[in-house]
N, CA, C and O atoms as a GROMACS GRO file, in nm:
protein
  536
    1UNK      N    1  -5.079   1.092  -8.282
    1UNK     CA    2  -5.173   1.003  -8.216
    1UNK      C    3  -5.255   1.084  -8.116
    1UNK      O    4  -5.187   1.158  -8.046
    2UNK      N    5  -5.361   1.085  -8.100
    2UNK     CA    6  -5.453   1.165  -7.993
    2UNK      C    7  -5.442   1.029  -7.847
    2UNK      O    8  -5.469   0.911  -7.828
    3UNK      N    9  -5.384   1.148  -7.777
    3UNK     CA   10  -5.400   1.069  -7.696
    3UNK      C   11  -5.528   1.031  -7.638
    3UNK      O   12  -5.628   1.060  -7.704
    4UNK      N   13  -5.544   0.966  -7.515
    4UNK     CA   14  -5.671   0.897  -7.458
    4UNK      C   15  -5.759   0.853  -7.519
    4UNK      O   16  -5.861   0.837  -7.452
    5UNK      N   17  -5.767   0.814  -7.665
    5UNK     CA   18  -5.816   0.776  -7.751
    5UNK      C   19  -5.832   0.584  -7.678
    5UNK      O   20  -5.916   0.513  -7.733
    6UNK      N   21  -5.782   0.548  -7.608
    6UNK     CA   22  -5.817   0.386  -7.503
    6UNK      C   23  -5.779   0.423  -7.368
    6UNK      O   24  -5.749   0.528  -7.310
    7UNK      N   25  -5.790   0.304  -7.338
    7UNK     CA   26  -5.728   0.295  -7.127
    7UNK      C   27  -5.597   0.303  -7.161
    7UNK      O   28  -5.561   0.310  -7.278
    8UNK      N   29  -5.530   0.303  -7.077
    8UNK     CA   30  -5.359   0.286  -7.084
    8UNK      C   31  -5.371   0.132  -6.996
    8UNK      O   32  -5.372   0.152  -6.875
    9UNK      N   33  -5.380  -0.025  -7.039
    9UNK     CA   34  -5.356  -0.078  -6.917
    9UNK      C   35  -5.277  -0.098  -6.846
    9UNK      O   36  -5.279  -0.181  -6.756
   10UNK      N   37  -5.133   0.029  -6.894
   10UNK     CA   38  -5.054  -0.003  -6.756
   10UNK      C   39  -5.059   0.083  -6.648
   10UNK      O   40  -4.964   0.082  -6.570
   11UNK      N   41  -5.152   0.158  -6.628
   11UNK     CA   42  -5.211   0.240  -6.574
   11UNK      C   43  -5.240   0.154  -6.489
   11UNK      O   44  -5.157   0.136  -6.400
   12UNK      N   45  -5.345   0.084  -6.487
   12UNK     CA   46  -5.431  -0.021  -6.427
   12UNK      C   47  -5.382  -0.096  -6.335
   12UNK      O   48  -5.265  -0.132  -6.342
   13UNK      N   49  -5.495  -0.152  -6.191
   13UNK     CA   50  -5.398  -0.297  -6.154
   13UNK      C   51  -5.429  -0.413  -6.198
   13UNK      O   52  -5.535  -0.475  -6.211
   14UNK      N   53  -5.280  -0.442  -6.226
   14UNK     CA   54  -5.296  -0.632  -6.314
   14UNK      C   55  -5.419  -0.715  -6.233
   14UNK      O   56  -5.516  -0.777  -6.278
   15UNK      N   57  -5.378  -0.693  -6.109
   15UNK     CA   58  -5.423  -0.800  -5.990
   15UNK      C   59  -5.584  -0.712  -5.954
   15UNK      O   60  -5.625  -0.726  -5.839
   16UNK      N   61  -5.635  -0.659  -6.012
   16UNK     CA   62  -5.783  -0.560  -5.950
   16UNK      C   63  -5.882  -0.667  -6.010
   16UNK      O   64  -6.002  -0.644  -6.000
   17UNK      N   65  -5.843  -0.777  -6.069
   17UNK     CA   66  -5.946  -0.908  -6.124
   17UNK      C   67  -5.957  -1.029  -6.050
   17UNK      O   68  -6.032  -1.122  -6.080
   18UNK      N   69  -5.842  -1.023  -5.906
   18UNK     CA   70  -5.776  -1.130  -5.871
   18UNK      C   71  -5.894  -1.080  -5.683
   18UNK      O   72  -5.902  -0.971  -5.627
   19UNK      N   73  -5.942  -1.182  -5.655
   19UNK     CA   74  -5.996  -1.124  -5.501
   19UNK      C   75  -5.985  -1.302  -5.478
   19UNK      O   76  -5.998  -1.397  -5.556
   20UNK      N   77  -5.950  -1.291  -5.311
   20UNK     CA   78  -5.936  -1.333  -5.232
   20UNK      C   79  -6.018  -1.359  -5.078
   20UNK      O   80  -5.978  -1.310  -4.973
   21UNK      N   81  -6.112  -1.426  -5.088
   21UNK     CA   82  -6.192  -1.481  -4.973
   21UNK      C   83  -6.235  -1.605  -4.895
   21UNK      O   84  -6.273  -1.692  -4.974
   22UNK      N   85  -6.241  -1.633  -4.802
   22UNK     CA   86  -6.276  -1.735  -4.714
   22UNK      C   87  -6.156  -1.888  -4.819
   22UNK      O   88  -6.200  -1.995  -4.860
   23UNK      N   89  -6.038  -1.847  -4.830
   23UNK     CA   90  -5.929  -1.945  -4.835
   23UNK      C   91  -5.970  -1.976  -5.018
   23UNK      O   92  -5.913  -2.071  -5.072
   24UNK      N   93  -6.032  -1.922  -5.072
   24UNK     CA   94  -6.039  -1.910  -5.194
   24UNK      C   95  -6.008  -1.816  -5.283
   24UNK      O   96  -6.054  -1.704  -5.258
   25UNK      N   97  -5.935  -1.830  -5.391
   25UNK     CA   98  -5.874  -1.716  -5.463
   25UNK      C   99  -5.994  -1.708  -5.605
   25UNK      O  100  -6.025  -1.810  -5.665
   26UNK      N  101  -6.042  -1.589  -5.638
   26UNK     CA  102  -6.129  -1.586  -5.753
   26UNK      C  103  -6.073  -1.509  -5.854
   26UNK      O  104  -6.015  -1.406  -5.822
   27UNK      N  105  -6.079  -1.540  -5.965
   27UNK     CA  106  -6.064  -1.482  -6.066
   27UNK      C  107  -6.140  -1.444  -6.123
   27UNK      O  108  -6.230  -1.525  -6.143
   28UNK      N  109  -6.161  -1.280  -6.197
   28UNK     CA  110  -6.307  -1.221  -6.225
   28UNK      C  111  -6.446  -1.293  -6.221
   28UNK      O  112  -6.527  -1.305  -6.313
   29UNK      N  113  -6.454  -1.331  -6.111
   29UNK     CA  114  -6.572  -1.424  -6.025
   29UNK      C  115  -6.543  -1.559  -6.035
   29UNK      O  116  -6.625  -1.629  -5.975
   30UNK      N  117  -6.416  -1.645  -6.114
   30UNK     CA  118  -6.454  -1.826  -6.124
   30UNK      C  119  -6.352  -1.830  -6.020
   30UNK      O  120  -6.262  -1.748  -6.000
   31UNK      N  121  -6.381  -1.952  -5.949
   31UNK     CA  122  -6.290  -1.964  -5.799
   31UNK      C  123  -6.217  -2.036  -5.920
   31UNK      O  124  -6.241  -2.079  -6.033
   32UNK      N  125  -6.108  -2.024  -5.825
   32UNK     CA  126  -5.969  -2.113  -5.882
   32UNK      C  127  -5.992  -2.299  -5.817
   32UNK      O  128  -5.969  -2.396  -5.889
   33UNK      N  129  -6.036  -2.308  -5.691
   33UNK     CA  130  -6.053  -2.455  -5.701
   33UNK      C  131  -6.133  -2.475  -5.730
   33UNK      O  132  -6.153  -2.594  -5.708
   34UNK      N  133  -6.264  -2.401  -5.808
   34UNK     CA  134  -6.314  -2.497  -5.883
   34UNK      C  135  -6.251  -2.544  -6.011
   34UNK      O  136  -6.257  -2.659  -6.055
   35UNK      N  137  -6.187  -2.436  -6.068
   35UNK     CA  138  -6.091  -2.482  -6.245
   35UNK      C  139  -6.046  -2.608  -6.119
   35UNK      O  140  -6.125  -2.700  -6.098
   36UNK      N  141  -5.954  -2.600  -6.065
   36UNK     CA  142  -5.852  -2.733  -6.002
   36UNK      C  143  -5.947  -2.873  -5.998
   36UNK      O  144  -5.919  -2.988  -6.031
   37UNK      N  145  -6.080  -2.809  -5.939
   37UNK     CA  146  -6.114  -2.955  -5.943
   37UNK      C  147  -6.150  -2.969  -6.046
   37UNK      O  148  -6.105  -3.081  -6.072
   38UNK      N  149  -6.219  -2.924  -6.162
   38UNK     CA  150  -6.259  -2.959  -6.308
   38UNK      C  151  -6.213  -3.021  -6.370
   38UNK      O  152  -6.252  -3.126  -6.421
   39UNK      N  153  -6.086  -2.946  -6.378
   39UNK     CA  154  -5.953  -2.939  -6.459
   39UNK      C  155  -5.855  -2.955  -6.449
   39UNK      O  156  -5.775  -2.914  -6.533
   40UNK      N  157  -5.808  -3.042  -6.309
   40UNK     CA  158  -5.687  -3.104  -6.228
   40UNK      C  159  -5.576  -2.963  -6.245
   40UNK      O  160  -5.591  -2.865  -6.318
   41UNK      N  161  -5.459  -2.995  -6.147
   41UNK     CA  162  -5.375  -2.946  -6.177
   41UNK      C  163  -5.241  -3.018  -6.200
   41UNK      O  164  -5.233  -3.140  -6.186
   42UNK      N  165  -5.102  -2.915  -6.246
   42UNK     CA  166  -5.107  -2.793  -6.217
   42UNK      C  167  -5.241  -2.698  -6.376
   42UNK      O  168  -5.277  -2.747  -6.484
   43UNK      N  169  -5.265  -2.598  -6.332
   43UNK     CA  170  -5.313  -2.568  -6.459
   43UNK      C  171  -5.297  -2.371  -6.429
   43UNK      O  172  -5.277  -2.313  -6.323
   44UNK      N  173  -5.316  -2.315  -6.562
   44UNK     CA  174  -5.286  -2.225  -6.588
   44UNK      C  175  -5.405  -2.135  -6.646
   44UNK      O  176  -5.451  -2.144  -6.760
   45UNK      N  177  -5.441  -2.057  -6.558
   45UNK     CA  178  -5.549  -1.969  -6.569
   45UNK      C  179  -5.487  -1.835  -6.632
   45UNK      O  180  -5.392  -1.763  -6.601
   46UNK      N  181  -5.606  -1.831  -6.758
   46UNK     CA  182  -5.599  -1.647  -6.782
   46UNK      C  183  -5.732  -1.595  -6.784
   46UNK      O  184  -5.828  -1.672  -6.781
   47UNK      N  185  -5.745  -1.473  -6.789
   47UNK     CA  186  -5.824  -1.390  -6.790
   47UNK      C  187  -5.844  -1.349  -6.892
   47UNK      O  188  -5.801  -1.236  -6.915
   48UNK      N  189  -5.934  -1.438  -7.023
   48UNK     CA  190  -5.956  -1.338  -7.140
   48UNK      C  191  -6.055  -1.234  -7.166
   48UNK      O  192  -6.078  -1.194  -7.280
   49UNK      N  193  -6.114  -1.190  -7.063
   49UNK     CA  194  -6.156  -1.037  -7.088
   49UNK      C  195  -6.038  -0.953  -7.028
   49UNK      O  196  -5.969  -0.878  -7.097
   50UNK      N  197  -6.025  -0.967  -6.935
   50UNK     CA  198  -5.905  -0.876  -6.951
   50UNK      C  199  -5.788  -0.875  -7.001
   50UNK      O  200  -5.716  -0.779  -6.974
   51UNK      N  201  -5.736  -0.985  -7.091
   51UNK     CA  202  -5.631  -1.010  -7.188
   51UNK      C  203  -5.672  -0.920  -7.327
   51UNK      O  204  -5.599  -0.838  -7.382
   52UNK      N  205  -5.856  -0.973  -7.381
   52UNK     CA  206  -5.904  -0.882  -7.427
   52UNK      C  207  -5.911  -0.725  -7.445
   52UNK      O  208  -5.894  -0.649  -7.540
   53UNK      N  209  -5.938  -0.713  -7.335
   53UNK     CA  210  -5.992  -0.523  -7.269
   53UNK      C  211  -5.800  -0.475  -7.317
   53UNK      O  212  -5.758  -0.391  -7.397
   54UNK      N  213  -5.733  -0.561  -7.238
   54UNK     CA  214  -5.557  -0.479  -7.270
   54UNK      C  215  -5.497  -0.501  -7.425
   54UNK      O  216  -5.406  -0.431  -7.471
   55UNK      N  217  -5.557  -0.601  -7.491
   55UNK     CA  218  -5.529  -0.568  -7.619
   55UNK      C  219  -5.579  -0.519  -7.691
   55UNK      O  220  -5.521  -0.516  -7.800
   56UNK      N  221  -5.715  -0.449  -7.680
   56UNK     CA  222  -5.811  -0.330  -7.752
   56UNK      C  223  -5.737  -0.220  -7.732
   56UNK      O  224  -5.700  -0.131  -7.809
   57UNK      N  225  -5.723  -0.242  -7.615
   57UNK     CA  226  -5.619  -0.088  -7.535
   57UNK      C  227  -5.546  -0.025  -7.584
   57UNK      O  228  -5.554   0.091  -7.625
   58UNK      N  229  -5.408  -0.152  -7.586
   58UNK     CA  230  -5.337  -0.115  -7.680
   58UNK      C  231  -5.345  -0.070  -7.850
   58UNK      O  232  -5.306   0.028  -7.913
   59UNK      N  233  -5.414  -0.189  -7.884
   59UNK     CA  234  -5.482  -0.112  -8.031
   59UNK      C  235  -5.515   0.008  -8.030
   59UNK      O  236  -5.435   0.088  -8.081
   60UNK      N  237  -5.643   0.061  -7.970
   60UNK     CA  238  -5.682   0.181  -7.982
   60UNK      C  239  -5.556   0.302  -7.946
   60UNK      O  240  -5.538   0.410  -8.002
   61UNK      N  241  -5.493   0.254  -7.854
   61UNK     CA  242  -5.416   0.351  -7.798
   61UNK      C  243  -5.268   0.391  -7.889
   61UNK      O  244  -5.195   0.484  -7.854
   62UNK      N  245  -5.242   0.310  -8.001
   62UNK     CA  246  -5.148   0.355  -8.094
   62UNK      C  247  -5.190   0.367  -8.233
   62UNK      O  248  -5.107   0.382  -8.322
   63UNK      N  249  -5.310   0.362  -8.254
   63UNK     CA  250  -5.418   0.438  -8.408
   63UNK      C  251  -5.344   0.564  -8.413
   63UNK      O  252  -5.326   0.633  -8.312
   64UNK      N  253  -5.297   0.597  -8.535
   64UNK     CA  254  -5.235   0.739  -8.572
   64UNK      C  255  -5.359   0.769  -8.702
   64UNK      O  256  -5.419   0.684  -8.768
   65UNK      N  257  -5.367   0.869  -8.706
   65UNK     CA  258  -5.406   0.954  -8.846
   65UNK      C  259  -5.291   0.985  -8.911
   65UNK      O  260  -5.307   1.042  -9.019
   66UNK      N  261  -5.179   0.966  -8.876
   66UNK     CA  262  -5.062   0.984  -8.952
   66UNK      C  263  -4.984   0.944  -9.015
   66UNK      O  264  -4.920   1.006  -9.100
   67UNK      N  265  -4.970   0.762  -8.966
   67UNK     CA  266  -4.908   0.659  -9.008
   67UNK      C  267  -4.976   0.518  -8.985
   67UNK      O  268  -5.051   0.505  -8.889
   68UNK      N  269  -4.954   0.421  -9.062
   68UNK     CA  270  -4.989   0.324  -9.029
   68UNK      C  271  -4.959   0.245  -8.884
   68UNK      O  272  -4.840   0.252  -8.855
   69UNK      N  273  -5.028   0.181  -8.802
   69UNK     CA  274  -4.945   0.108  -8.682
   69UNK      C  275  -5.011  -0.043  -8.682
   69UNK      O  276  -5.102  -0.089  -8.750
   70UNK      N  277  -4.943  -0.091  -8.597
   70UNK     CA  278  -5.005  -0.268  -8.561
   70UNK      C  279  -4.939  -0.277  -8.408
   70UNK      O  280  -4.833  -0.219  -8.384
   71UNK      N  281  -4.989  -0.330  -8.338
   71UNK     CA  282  -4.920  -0.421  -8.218
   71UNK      C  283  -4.903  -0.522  -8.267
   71UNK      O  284  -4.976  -0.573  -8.352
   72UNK      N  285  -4.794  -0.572  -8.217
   72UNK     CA  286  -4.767  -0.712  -8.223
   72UNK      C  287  -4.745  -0.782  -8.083
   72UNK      O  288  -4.725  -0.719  -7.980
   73UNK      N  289  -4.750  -0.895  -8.090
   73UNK     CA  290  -4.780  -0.990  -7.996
   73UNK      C  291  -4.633  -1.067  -7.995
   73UNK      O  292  -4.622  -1.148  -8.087
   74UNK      N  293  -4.535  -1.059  -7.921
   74UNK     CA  294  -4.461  -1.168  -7.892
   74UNK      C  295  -4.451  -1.288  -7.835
   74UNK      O  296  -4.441  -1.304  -7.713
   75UNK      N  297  -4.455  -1.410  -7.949
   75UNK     CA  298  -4.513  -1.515  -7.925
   75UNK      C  299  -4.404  -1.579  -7.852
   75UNK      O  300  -4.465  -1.686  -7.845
   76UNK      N  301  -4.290  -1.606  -7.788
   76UNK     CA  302  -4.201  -1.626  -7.705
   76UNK      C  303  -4.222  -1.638  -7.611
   76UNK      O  304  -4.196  -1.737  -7.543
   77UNK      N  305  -4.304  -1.489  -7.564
   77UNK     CA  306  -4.412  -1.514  -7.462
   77UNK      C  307  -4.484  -1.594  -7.371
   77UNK      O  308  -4.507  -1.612  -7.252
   78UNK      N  309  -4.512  -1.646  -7.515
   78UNK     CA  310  -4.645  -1.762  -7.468
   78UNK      C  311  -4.701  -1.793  -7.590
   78UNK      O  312  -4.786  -1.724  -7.646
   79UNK      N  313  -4.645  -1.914  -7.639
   79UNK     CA  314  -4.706  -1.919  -7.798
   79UNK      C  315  -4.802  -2.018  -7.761
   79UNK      O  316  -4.761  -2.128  -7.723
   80UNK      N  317  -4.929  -1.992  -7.766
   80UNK     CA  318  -5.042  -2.105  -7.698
   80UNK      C  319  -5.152  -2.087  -7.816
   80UNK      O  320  -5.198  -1.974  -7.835
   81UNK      N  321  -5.181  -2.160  -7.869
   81UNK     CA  322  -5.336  -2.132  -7.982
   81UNK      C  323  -5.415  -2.089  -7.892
   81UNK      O  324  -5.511  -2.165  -7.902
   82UNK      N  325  -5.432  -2.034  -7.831
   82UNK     CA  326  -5.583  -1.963  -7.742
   82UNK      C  327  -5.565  -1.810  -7.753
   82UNK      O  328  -5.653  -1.729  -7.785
   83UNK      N  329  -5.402  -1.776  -7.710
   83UNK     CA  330  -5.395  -1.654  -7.675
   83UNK      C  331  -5.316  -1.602  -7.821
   83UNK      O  332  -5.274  -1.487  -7.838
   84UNK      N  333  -5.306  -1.716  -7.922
   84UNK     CA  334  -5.268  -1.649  -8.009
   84UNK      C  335  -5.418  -1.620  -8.104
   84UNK      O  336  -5.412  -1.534  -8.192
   85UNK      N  337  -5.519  -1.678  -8.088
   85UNK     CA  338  -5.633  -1.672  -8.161
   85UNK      C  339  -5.679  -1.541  -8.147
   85UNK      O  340  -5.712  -1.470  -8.243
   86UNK      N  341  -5.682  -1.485  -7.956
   86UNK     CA  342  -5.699  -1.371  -7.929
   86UNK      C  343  -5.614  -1.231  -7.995
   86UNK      O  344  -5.645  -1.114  -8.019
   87UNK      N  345  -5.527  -1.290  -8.003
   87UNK     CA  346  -5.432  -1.208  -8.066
   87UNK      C  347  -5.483  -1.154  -8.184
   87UNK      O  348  -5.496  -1.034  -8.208
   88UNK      N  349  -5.508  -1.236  -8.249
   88UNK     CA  350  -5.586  -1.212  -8.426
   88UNK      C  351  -5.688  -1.144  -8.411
   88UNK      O  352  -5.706  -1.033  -8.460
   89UNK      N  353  -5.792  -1.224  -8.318
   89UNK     CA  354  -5.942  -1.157  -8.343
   89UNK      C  355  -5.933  -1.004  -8.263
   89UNK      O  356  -6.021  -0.928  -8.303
   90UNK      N  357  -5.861  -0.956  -8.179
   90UNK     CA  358  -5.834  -0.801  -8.130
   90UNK      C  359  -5.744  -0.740  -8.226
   90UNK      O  360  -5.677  -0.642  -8.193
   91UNK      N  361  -5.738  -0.786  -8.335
   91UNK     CA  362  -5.625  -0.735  -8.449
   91UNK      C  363  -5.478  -0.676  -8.403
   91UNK      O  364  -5.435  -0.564  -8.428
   92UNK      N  365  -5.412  -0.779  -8.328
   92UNK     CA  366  -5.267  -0.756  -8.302
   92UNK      C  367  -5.186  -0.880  -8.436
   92UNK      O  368  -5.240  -0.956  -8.516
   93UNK      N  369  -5.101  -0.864  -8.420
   93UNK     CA  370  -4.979  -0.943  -8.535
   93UNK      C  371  -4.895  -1.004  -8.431
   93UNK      O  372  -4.876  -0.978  -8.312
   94UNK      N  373  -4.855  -1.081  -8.500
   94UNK     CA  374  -4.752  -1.188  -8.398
   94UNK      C  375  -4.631  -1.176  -8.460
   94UNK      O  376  -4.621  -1.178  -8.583
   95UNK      N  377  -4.514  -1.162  -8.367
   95UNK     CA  378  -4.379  -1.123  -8.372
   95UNK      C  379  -4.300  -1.304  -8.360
   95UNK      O  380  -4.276  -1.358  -8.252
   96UNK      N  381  -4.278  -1.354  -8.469
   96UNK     CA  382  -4.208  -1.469  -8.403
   96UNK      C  383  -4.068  -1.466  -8.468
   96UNK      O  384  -4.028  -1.393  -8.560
   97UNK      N  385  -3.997  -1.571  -8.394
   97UNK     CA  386  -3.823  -1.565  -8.431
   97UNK      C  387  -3.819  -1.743  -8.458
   97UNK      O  388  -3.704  -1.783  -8.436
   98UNK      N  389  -3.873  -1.808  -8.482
   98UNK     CA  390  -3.864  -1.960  -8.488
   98UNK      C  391  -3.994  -2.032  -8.558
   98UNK      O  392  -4.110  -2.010  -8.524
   99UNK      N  393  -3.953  -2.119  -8.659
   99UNK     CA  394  -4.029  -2.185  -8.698
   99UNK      C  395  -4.135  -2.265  -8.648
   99UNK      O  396  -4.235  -2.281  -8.719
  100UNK      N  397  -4.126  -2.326  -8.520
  100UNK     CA  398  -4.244  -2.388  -8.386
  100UNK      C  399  -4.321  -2.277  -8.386
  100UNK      O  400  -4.435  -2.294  -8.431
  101UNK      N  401  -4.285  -2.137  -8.340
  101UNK     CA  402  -4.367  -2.054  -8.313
  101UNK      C  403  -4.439  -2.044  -8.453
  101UNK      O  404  -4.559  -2.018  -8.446
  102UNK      N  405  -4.412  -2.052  -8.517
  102UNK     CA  406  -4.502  -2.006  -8.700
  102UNK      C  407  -4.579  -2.121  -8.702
  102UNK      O  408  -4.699  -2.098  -8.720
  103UNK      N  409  -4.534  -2.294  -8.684
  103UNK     CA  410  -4.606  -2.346  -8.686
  103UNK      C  411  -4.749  -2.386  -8.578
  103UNK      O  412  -4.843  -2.463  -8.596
  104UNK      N  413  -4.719  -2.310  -8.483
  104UNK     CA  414  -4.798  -2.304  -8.378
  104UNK      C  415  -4.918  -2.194  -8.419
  104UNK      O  416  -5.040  -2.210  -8.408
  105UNK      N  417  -4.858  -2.094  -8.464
  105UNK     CA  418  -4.939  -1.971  -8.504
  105UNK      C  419  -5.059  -2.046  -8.644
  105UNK      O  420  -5.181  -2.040  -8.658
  106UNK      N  421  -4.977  -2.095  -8.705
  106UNK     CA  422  -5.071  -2.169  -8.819
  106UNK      C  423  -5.123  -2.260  -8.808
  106UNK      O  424  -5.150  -2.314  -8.916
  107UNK      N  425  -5.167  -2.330  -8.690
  107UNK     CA  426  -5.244  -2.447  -8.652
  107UNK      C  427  -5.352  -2.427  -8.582
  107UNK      O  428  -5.455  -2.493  -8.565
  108UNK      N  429  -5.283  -2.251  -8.516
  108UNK     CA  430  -5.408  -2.164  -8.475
  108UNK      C  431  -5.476  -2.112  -8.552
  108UNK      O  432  -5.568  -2.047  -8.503
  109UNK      N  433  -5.467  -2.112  -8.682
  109UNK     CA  434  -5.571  -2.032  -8.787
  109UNK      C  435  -5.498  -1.920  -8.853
  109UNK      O  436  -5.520  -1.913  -8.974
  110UNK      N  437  -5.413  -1.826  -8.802
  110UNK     CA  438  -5.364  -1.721  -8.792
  110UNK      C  439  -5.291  -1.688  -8.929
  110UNK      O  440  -5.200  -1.759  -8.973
  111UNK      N  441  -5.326  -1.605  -8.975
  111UNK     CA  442  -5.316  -1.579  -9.118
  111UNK      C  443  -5.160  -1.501  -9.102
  111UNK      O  444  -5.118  -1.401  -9.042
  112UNK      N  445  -5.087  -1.628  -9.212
  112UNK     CA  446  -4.925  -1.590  -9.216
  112UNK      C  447  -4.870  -1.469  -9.253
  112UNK      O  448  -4.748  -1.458  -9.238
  113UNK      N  449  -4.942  -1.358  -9.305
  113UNK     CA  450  -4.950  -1.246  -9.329
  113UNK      C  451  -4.966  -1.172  -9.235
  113UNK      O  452  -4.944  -1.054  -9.259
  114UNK      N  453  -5.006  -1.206  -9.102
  114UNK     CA  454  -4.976  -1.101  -8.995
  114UNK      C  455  -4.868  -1.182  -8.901
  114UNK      O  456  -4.880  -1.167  -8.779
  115UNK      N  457  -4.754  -1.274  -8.956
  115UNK     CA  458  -4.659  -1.263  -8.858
  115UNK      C  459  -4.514  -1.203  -8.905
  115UNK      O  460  -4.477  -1.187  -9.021
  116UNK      N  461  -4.442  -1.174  -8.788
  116UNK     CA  462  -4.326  -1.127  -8.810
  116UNK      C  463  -4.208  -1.174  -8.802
  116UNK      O  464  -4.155  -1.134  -8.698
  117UNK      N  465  -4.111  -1.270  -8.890
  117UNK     CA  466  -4.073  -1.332  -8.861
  117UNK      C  467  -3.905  -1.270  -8.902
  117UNK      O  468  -3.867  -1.221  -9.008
  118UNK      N  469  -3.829  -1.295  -8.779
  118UNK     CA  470  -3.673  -1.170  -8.782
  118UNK      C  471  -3.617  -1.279  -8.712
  118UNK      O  472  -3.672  -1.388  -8.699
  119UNK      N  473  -3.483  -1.241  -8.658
  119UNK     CA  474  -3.424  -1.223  -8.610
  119UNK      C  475  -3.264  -1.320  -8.636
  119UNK      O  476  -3.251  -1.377  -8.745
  120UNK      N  477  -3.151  -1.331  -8.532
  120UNK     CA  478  -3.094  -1.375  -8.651
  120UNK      C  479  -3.012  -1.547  -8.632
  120UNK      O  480  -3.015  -1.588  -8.516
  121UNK      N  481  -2.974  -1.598  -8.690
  121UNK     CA  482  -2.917  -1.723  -8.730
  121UNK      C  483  -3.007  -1.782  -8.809
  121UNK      O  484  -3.017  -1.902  -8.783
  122UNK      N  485  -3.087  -1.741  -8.906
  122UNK     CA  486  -3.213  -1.776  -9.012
  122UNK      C  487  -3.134  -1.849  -9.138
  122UNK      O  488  -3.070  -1.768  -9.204
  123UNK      N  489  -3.127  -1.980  -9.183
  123UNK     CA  490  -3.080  -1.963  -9.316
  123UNK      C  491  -3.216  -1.982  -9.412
  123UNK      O  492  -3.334  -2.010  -9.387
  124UNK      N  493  -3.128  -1.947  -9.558
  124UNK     CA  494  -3.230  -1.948  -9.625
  124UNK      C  495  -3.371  -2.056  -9.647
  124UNK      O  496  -3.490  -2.047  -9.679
  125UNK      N  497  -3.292  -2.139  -9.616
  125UNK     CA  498  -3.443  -2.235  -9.600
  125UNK      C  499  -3.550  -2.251  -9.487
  125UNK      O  500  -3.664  -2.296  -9.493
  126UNK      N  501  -3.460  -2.184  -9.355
  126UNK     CA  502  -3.582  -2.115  -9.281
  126UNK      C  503  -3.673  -2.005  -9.345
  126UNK      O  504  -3.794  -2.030  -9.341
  127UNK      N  505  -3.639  -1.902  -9.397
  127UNK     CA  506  -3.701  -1.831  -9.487
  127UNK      C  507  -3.798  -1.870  -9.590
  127UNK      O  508  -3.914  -1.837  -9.615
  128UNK      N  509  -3.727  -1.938  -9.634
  128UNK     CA  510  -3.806  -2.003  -9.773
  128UNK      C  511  -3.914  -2.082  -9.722
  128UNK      O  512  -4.002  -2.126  -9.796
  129UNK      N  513  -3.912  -2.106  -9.576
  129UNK     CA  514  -3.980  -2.221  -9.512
  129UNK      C  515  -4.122  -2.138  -9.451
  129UNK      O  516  -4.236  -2.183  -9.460
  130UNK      N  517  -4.083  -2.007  -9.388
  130UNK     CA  518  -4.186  -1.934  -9.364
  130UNK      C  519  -4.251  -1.875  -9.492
  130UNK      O  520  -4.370  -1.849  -9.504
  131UNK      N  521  -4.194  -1.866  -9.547
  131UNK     CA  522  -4.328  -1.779  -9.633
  131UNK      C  523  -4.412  -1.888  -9.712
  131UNK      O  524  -4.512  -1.852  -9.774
  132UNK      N  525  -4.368  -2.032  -9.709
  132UNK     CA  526  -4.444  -2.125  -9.766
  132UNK      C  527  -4.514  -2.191  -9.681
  132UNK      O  528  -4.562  -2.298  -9.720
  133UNK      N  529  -4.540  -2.145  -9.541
  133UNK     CA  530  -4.661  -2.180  -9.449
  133UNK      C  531  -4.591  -2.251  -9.364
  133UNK      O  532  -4.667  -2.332  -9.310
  134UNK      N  533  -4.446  -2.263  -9.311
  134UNK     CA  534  -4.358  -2.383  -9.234
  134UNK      C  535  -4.401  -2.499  -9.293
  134UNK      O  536  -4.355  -2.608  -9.258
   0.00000   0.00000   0.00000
């Protein structure tokens, strides 16, 4: 792998998007009470350019000329159709262990061919269940 071939974002600070003024917290410029008042709370803000920018990152940053690679996305995580959509369109794969998560992934669009589905107490009709779309 050549290195520096992307950013490293763990290099980076998480919080260098996050500023704080006159009793307002902003997120890469949208104040947070305004989402609150829009959008009541509690509610849950992300940052998809920089969710973006760190999953290019990573992409770029494990490209081999030598072997094939993928990131994957562990949907355990945070299995949300938004951040799994992102997931797809920055070409990461989704790592899931449960059928919710597959069916979550496939309601997001997410082509069943990029998930990964392991781990263990699976019987066969979980199996049989993923590869036929849950």
């Amino acid at each position: 792998m050549e290195k520096g071939k992307g950013t490293n974002p763990m290099k980076e600070d998480v919080f260098a998007r996050i500023e704080s003024a006159d009793g307002d917290v902003t997120i890469s410029g949208v104040s947070a009470a305004a989402l609150a008042k829009e959008c009541g709370t509690p509610l849950y803000i992300f940052d998809e350019t920089g969710l973006e920018q760190t999953m290019q990152a990573y992409v770029n940053d494990f490209k081999s000329d030598e072997f094939e690679t993928r990131v994957v996305f562990a949907s355990k995580a945070f299995s949300n159709k938004a951040v799994l959509k992102l997931c797809a369109e920055n070409g990461l794969y989704i790592d899931s262990v449960s059928l919710g998560e597959i069916y979550t992934a496939k309601s997001a669009g997410i082509d069943l061919s990029t998930i990964y589905f392991h781990g263990n107490n699976k019987t066969k009709r979980n199996c049989a269940r993923r590869w036929n779309g849950a």
